[in-house]
Short mmCIF file of C-alpha atoms in Angstrom, two decimals:
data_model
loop_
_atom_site.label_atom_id
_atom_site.label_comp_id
_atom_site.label_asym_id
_atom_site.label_seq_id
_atom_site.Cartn_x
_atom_site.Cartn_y
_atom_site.Cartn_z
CA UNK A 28 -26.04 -39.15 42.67
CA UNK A 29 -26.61 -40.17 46.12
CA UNK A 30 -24.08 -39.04 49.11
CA UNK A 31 -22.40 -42.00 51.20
CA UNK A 32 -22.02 -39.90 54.60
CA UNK A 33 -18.84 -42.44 55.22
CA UNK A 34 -17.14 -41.29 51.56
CA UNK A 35 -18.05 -37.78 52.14
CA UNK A 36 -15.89 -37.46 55.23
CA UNK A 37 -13.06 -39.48 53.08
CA UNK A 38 -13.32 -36.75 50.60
CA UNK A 39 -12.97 -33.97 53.63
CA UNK A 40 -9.75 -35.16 54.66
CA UNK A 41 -7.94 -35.06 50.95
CA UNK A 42 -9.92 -32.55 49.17
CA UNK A 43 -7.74 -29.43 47.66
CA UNK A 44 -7.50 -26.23 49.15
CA UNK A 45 -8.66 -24.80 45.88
CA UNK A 46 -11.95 -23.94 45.86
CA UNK A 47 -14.35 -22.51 43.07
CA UNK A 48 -16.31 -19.37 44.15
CA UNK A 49 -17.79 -18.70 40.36
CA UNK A 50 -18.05 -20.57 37.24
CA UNK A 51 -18.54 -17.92 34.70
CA UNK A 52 -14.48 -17.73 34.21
CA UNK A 53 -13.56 -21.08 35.08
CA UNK A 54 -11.45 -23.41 32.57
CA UNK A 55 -14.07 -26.13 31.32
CA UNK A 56 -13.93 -28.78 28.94
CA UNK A 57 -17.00 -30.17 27.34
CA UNK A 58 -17.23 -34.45 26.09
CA UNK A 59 -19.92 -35.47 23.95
CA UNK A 60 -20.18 -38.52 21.93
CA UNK A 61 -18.49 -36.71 18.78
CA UNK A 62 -15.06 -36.23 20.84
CA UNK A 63 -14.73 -38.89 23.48
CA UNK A 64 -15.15 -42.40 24.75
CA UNK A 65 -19.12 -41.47 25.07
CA UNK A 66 -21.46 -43.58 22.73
CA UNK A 67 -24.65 -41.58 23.78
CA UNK A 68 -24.90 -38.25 25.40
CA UNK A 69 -26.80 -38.61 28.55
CA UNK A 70 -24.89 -38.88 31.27
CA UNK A 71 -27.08 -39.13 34.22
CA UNK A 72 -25.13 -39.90 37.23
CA UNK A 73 -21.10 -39.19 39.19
CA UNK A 74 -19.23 -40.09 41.74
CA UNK A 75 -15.99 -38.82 42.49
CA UNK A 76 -13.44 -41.36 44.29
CA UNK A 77 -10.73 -40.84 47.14
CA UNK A 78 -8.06 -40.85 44.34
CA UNK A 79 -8.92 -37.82 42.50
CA UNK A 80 -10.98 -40.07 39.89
CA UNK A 81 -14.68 -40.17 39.00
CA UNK A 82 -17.31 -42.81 37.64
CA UNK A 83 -19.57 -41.79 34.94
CA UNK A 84 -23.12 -43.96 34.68
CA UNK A 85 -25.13 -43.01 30.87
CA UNK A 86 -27.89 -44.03 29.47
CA UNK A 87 -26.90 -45.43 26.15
CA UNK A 88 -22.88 -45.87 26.82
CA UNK A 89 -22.47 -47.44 29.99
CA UNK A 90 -20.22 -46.79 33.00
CA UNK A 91 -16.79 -44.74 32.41
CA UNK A 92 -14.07 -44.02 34.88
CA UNK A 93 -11.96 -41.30 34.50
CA UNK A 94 -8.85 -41.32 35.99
CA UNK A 95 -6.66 -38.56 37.67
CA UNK A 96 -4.78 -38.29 35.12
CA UNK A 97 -7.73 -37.49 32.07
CA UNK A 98 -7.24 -41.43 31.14
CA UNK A 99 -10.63 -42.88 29.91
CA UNK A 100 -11.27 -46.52 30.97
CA UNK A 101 -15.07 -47.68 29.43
CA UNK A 102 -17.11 -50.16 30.34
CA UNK A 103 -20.05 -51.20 28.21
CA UNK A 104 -22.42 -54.79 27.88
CA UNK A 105 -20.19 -56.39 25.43
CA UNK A 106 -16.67 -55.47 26.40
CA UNK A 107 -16.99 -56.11 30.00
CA UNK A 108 -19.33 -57.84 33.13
CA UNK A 109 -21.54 -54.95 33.17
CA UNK A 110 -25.37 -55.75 32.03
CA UNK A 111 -26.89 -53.16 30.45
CA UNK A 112 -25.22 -49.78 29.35
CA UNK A 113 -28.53 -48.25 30.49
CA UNK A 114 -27.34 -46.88 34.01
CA UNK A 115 -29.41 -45.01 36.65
CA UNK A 116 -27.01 -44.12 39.06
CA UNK A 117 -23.39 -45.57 40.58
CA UNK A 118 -21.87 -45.16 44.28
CA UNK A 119 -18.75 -46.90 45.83
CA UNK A 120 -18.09 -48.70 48.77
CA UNK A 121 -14.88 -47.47 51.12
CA UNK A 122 -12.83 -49.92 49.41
CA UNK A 123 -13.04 -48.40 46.07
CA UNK A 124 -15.75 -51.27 44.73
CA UNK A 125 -18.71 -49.57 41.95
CA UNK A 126 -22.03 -50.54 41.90
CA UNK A 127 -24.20 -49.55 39.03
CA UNK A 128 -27.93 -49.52 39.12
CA UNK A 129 -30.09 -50.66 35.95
CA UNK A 130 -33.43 -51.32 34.79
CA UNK A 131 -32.54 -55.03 35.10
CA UNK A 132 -31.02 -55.29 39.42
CA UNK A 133 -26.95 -54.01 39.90
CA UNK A 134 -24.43 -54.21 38.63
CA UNK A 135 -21.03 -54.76 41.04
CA UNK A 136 -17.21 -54.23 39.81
CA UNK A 137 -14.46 -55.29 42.35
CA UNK A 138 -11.34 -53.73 42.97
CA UNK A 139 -9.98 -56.84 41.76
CA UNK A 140 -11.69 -56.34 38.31
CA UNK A 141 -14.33 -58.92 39.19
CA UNK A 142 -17.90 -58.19 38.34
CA UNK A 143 -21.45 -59.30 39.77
CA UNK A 144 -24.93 -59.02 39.33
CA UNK A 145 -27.61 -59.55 40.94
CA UNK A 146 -31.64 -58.67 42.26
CA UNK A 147 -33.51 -57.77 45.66
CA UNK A 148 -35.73 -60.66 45.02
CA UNK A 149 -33.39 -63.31 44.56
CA UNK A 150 -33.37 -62.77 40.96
CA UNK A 151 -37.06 -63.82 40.71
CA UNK A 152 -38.32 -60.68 39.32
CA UNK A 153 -36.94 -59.72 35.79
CA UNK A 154 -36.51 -56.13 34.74
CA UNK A 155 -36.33 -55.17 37.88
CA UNK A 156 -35.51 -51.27 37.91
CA UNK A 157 -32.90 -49.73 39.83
CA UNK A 158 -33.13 -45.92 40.50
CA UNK A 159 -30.86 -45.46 43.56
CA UNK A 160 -28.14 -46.71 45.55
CA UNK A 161 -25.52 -45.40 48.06
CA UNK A 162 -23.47 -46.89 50.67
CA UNK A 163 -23.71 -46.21 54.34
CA UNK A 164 -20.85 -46.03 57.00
CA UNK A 165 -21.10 -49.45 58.09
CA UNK A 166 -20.47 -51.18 54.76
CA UNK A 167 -23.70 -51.64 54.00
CA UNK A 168 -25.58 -50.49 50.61
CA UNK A 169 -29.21 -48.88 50.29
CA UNK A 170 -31.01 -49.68 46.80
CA UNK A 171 -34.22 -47.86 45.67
CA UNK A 172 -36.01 -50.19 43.79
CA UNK A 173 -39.03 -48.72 41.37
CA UNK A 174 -42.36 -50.35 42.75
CA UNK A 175 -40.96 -52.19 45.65
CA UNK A 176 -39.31 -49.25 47.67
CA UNK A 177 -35.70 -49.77 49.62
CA UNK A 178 -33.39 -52.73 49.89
CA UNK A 179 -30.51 -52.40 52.77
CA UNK A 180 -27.95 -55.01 51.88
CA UNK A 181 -25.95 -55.01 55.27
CA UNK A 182 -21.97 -55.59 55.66
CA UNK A 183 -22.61 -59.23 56.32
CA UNK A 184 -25.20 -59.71 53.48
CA UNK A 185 -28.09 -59.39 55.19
CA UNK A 186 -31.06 -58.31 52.57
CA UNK A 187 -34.43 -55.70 54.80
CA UNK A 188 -36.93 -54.78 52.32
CA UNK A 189 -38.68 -51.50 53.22
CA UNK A 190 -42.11 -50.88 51.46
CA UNK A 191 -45.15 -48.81 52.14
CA UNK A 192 -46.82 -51.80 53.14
CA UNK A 193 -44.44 -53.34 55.50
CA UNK A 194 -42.71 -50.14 56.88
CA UNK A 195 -43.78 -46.34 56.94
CA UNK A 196 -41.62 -45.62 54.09
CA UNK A 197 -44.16 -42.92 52.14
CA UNK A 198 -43.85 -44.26 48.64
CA UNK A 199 -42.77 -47.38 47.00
CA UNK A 200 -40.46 -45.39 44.44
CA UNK A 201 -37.50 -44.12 46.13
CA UNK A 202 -35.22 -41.47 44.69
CA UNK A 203 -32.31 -40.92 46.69
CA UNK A 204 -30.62 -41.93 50.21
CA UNK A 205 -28.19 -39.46 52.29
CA UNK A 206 -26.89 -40.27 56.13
CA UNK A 207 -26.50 -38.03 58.55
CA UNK A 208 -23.77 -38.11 61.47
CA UNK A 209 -26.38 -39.69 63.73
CA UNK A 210 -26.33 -42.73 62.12
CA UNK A 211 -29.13 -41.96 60.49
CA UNK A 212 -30.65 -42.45 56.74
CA UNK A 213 -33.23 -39.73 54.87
CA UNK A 214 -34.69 -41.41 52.10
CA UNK A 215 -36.12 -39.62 49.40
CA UNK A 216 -39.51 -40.33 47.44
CA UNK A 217 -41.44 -39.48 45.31
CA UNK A 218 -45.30 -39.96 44.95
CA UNK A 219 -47.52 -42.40 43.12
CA UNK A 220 -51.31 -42.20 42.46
CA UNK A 221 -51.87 -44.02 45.81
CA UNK A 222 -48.70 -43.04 47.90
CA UNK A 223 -47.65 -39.95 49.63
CA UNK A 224 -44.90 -39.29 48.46
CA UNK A 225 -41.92 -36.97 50.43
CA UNK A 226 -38.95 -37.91 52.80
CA UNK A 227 -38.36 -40.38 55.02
CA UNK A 228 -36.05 -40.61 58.08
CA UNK A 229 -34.98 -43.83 59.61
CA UNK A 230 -32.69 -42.82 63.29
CA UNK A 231 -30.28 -45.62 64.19
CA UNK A 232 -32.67 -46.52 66.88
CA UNK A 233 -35.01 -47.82 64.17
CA UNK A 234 -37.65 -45.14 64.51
CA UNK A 235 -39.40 -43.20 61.28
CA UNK A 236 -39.64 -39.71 60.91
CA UNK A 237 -42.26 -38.46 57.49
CA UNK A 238 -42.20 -35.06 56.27
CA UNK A 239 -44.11 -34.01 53.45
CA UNK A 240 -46.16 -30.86 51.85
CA UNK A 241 -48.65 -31.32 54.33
CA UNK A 242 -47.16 -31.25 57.41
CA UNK A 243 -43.83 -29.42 56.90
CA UNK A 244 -42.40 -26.67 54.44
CA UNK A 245 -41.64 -29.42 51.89
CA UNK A 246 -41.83 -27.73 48.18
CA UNK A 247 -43.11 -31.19 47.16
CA UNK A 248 -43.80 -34.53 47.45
CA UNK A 249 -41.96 -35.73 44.58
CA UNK A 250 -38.22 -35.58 45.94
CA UNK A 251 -35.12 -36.19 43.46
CA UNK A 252 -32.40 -35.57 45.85
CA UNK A 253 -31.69 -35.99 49.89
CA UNK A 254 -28.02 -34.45 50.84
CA UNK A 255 -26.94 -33.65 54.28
CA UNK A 256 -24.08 -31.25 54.31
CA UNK A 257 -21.04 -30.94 56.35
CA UNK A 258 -22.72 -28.75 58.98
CA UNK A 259 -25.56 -31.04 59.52
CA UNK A 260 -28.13 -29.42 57.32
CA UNK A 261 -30.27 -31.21 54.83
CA UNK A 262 -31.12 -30.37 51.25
CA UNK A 263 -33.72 -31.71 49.52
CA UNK A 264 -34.20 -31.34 45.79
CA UNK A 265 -37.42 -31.11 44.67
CA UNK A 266 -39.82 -30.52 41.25
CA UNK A 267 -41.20 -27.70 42.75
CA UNK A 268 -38.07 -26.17 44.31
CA UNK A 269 -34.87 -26.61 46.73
CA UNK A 270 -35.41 -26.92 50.69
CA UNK A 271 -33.15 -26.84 53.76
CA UNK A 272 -34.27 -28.66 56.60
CA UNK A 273 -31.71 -27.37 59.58
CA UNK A 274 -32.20 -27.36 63.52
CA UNK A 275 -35.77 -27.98 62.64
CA UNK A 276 -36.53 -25.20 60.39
CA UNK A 277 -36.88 -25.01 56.82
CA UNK A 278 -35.55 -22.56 53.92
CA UNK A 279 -37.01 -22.45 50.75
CA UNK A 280 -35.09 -21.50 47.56
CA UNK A 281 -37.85 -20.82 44.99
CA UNK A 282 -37.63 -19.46 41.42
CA UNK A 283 -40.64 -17.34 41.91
CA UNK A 284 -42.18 -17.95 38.68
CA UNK A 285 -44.87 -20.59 37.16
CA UNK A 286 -42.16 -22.48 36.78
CA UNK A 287 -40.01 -23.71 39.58
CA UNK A 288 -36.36 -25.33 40.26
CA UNK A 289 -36.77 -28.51 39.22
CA UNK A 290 -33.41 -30.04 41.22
CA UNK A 291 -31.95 -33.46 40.26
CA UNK A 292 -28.86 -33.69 42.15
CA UNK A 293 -26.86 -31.48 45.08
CA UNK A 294 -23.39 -31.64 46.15
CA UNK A 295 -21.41 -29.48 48.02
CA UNK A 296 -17.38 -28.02 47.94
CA UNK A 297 -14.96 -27.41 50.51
CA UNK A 298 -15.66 -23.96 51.45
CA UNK A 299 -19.21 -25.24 52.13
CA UNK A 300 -20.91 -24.05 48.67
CA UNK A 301 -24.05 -25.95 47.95
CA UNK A 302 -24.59 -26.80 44.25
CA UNK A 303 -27.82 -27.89 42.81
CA UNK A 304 -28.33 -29.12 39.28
CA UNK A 305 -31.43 -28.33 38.20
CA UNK A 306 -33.82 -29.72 34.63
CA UNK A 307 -34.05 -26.61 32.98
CA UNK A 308 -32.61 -23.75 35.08
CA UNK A 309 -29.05 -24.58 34.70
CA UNK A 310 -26.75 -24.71 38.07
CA UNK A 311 -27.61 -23.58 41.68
CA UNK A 312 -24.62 -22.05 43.95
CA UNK A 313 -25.80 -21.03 47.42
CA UNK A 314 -23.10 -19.68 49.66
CA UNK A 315 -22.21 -20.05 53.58
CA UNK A 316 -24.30 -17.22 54.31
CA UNK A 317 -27.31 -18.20 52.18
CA UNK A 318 -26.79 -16.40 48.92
CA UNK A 319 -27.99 -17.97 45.86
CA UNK A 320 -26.59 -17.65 42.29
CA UNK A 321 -28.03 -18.86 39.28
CA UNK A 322 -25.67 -20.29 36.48
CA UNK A 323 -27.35 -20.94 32.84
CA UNK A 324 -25.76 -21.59 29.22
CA UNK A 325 -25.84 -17.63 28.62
CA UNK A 326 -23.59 -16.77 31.30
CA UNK A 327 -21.26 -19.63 31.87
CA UNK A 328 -19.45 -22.87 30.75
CA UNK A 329 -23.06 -25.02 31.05
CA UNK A 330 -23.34 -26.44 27.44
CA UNK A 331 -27.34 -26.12 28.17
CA UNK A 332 -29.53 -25.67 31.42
CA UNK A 333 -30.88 -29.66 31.76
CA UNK A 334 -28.43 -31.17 34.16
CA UNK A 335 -28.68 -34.36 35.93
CA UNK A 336 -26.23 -34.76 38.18
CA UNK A 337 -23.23 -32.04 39.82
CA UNK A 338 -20.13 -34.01 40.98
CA UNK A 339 -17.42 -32.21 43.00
CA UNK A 340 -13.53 -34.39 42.66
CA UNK A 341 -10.92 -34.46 45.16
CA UNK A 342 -9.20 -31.69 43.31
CA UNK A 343 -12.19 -29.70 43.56
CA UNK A 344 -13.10 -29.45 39.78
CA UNK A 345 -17.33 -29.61 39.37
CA UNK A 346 -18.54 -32.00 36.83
CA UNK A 347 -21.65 -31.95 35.50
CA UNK A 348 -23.69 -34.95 33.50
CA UNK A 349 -26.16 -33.41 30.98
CA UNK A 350 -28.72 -34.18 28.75
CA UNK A 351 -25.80 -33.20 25.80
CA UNK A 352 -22.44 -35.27 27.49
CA UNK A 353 -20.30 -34.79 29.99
CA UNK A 354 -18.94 -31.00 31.59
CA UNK A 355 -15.71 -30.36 33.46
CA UNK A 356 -15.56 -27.07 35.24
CA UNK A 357 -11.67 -26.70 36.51
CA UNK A 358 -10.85 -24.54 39.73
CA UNK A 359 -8.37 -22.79 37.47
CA UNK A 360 -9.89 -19.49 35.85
CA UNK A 361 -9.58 -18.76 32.08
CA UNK A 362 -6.40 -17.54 30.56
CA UNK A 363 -7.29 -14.28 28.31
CA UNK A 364 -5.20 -14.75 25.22
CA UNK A 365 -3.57 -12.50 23.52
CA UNK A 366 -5.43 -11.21 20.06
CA UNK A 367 -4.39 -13.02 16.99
CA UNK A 368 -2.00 -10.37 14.74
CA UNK A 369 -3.46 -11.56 11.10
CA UNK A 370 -1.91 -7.95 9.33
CA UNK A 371 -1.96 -10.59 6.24
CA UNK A 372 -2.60 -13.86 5.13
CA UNK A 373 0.05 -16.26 5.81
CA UNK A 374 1.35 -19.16 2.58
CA UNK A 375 2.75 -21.89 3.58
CA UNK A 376 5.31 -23.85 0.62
CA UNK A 377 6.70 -27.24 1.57
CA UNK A 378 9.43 -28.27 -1.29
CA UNK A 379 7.73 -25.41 -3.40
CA UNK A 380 4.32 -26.89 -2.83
CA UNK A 381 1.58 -24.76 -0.99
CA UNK A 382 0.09 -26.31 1.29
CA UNK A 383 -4.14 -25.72 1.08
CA UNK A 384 -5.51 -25.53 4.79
CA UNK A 385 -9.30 -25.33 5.63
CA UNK A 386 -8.23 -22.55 8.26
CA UNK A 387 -6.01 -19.50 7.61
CA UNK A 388 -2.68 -19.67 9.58
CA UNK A 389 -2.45 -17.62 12.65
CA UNK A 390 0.26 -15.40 13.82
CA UNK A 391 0.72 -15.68 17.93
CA UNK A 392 3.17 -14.13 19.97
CA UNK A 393 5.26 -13.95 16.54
CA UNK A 394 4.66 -17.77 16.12
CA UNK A 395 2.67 -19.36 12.51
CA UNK A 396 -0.17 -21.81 14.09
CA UNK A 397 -0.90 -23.82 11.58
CA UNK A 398 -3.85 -26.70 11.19
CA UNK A 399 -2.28 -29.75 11.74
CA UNK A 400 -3.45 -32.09 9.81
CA UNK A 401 -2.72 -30.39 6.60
CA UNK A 402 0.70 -29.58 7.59
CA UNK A 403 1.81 -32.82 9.34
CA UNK A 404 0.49 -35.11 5.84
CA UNK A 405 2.35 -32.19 3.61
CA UNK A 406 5.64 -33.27 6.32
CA UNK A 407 5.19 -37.06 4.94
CA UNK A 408 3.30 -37.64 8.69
CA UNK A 409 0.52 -39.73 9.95
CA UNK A 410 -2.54 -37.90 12.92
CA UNK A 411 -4.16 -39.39 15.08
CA UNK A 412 -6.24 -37.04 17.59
CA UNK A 413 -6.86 -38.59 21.40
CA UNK A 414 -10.15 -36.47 21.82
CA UNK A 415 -10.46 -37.78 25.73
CA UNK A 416 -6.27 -36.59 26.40
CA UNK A 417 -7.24 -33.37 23.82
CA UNK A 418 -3.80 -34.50 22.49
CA UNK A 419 -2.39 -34.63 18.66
CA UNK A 420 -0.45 -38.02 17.96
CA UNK A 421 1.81 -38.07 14.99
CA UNK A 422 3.25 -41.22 13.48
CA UNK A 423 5.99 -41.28 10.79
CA UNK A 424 10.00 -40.76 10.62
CA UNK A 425 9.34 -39.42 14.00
CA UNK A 426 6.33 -39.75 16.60
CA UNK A 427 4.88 -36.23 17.63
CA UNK A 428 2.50 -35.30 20.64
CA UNK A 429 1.03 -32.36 21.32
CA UNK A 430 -1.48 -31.53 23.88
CA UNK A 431 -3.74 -28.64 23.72
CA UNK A 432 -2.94 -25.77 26.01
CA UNK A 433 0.57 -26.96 27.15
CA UNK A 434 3.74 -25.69 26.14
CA UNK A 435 6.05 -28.95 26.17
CA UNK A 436 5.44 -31.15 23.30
CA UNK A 437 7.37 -34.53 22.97
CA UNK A 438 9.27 -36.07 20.22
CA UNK A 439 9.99 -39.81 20.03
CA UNK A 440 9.57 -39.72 23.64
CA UNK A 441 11.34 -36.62 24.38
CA UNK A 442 10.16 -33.41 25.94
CA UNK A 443 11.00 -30.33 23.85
CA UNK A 444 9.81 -26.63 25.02
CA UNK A 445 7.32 -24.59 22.95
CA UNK A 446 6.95 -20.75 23.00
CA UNK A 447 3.14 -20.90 22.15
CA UNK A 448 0.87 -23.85 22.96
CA UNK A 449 -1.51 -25.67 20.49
CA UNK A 450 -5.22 -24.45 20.68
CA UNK A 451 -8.40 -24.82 18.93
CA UNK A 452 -9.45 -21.73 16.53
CA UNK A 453 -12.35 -22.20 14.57
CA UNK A 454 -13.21 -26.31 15.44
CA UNK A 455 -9.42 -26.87 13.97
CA UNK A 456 -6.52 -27.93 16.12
CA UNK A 457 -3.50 -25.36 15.60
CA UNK A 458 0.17 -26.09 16.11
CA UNK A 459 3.05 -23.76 15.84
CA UNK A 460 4.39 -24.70 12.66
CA UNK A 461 8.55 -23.88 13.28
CA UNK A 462 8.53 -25.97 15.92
CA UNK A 463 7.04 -29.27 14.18
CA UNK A 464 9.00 -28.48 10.91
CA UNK A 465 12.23 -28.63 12.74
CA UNK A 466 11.60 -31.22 14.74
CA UNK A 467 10.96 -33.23 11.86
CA UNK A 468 14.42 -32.10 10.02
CA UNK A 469 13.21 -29.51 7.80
CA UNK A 470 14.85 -25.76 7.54
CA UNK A 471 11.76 -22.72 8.09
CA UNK A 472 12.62 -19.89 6.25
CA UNK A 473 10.02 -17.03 6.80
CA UNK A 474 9.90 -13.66 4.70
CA UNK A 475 8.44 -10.72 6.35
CA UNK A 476 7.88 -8.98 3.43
CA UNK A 477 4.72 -11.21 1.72
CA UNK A 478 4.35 -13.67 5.00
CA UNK A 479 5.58 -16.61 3.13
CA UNK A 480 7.27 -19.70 4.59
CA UNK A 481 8.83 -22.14 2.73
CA UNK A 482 9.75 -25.60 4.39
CA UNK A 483 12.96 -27.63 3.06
#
């Protein structure tokens, strides 16, 4: 959730040339709990990596990486070194390492697949709460701690505790960190019933900086998010709205309604789109020149309008952690298929046996798509389906994958081409049924005349 300014410039330097300019006809892909490695379905923090990965931090399933590939790689309290599967945010270091933050201190995973843990207080408090954390350009690491404010850890190990008390930090509960190219850090925070509240600037001379509703055009003074784009500028999410703080004046990106942008997380793309996921109003695009478009559930991929946390990978896909799993929005735009021709329902007869399917064949592009578990156990087969890959696995005189979408399926290791892909109609995974009969052996014979096939 929070921007290292040192990873940022990383990501500069390899980030693809594609760049999304709308979401409403993107590809997406949606994870939940009921089709991939996710145990629970709030995922409340991302963080992309230099290698075209990105860590996922829940509340309920733990931390997951997802490779560039699609591979899932999960790591939960019992199956690994990580504490609690109760996350509040993750960052990495420039060498690739993960830190997690929990209610009970952080959780570290080396490159080398070691993990540690450990408190700000030397481990003398217990349950201590973890909201934020982000790395700085001098190997250090920032941690907002609920209560007790910010923790620098410096490159040498070095532990400065900031509070209201011993610094002029605003507020002991600290929300977010972002560095500017100054060497600079704005820390975000957000009120209590005896604190302030509002942002924070520390310069790398050591002097502090406040701003807050009373003084400045701050929306609020209870800050989610500090980011400081490419260009200098800083956003600041806020309950009550967005802000832009640049060459000391301030733009305010309001909902104009009782009820305003409640903004949890910004990121921004290559083309210098700013993205803001808001709690309740969906996603946030504001352009170069200042436009802003609003993205909801009604008129895009967004599964619903609570988002936590808008991620942008190397490749320049936008992922987005929700109160309902995990969202993918590709930088390639939807393929329109072609309508389904269904002039007639189609039978399906393996050795003179119909095969029942919960879902009508399909006719596409003059190919039968079948359901494919009904016709792979009619074939004598075993299916597996790799919800995370969106791949069909088939086990039996011969192994089968298929992978939704592409038109090269493989056969005990072998690629073979297809002239339709598999897809999902109605919830059901459909596979052109010539093609897997064959491949297994079997003759297709297909009459015309009453749209029967019969498989020997």
């Amino acid at each position: 959730m929070k921007k290292s300014f040192s990873l940022i410039l990383i990501a500069m330097l390899i980030l693809s040339t594609s760049t999304i300019h709308g979401i409403t006809n993107q590809q997406y892909v949606q994870y939940t709990k009921n089709d991939s490695a996710l145990v629970a379905d709030r995922v409340v923090a991302l963080k992309a990596d230099a290698l075209g990965g990105i860590w996922v931090a829940t509340s309920g399933s733990g931390a997951i990486y997802i490779d560039s590939t699609g591979k899932w790689q999960t790591y939960m309290e019992m199956s690994s070194g990580l504490k609690n599967n109760f996350l509040n945010d993750v960052t990495l270091d420039a060498l690739g390492n993960a830190y997690f933050a929990t209610n009970i201190g952080v959780t570290s995973r080396m490159k080398d697949n070691t993990w540690n843990n450990y408190f700000m207080n030397d481990n003398k408090i217990f349950g201590e709460t973890v909201t934020a954390l982000a790395t700085d350009g001098k190997g250090g690491l920032w941690h907002g701690v609920t209560g007790y404010g910010a923790y620098y850890k410096s490159a040498d190990g070095v532990m400065t505790h900031y509070s209201s008390a011993n610094s002029s930090i605003p507020s002991s509960n600290v929300s977010s960190f972002a560095f500017d190219q100054k060497g600079g850090v704005w820390i975000g925070t957000e009120l209590t019933y005896n604190e302030m509240g509002g942002i924070a600037y520390l310069s790398a001379e050591g002097k502090w900086t406040l701003y807050n509703s009373n003084n400045s055009k701050l929306p609020s003074n209870r800050v989610r998010e500090v980011y400081v784009a490419k260009n200098g500028a800083v956003w600041i999410g806020t309950i009550n709205g967005l802000a832009k703080f640049y060459n000391n004046e301030w733009v305010i990106y309001s909902n104009n309604s009782v009820w305003e942008y409640d903004v949890r997380s910004v990121t921004e793309d290559s083309a210098g789109n700013i993205y803001a996921a808001t709690w309740g109003d969906g996603l946030l695009k504001i352009d170069p020149a200042g436009e802003l478009t609003n993205y909801k559930s009604s008129d895009s991929p967004l599964p619903n309008n609570y988002i936590y946390e808008v991620e942008i990978d190397t490749k320049g896909n936008i992922w987005l952690g929700t109160n309902v799993g995990l969202t993918q929005i590709k930088t390639e735009a939807q393929v329109v298929q072609p309508p389904v021709v269904q002039p007639k329902i189609v039978t399906v007869f393996v050795k003179s046996l119909q095969v029942p399917f919960d879902i009508q064949p399909v006719i596409r592009e003059g190919n039968t798509l079948v359901s494919v578990r009904f016709i792979l156990e009619a074939l004598g087969q075993d299916v597996t389906w790799n919800a995370s890959e969106r791949k069909v696995i088939s086990t039996g005189d011969k192994t089968i994958e298929l992978t939704i979408g592409e038109k090269v399926g493989y056969v005990d290791g072998v690629a073979y081409p297809l002239n339709v892909p598999s897809e999902i109609i109605g919830g059901r995974t459909m596979i052109p049924l010539r093609w897997i009969s064959e491949n297994l052996g079997y003759d297709v014979q297909w009459n015309p005349v009453n749209y029967r096939v019969d498989i020997n």
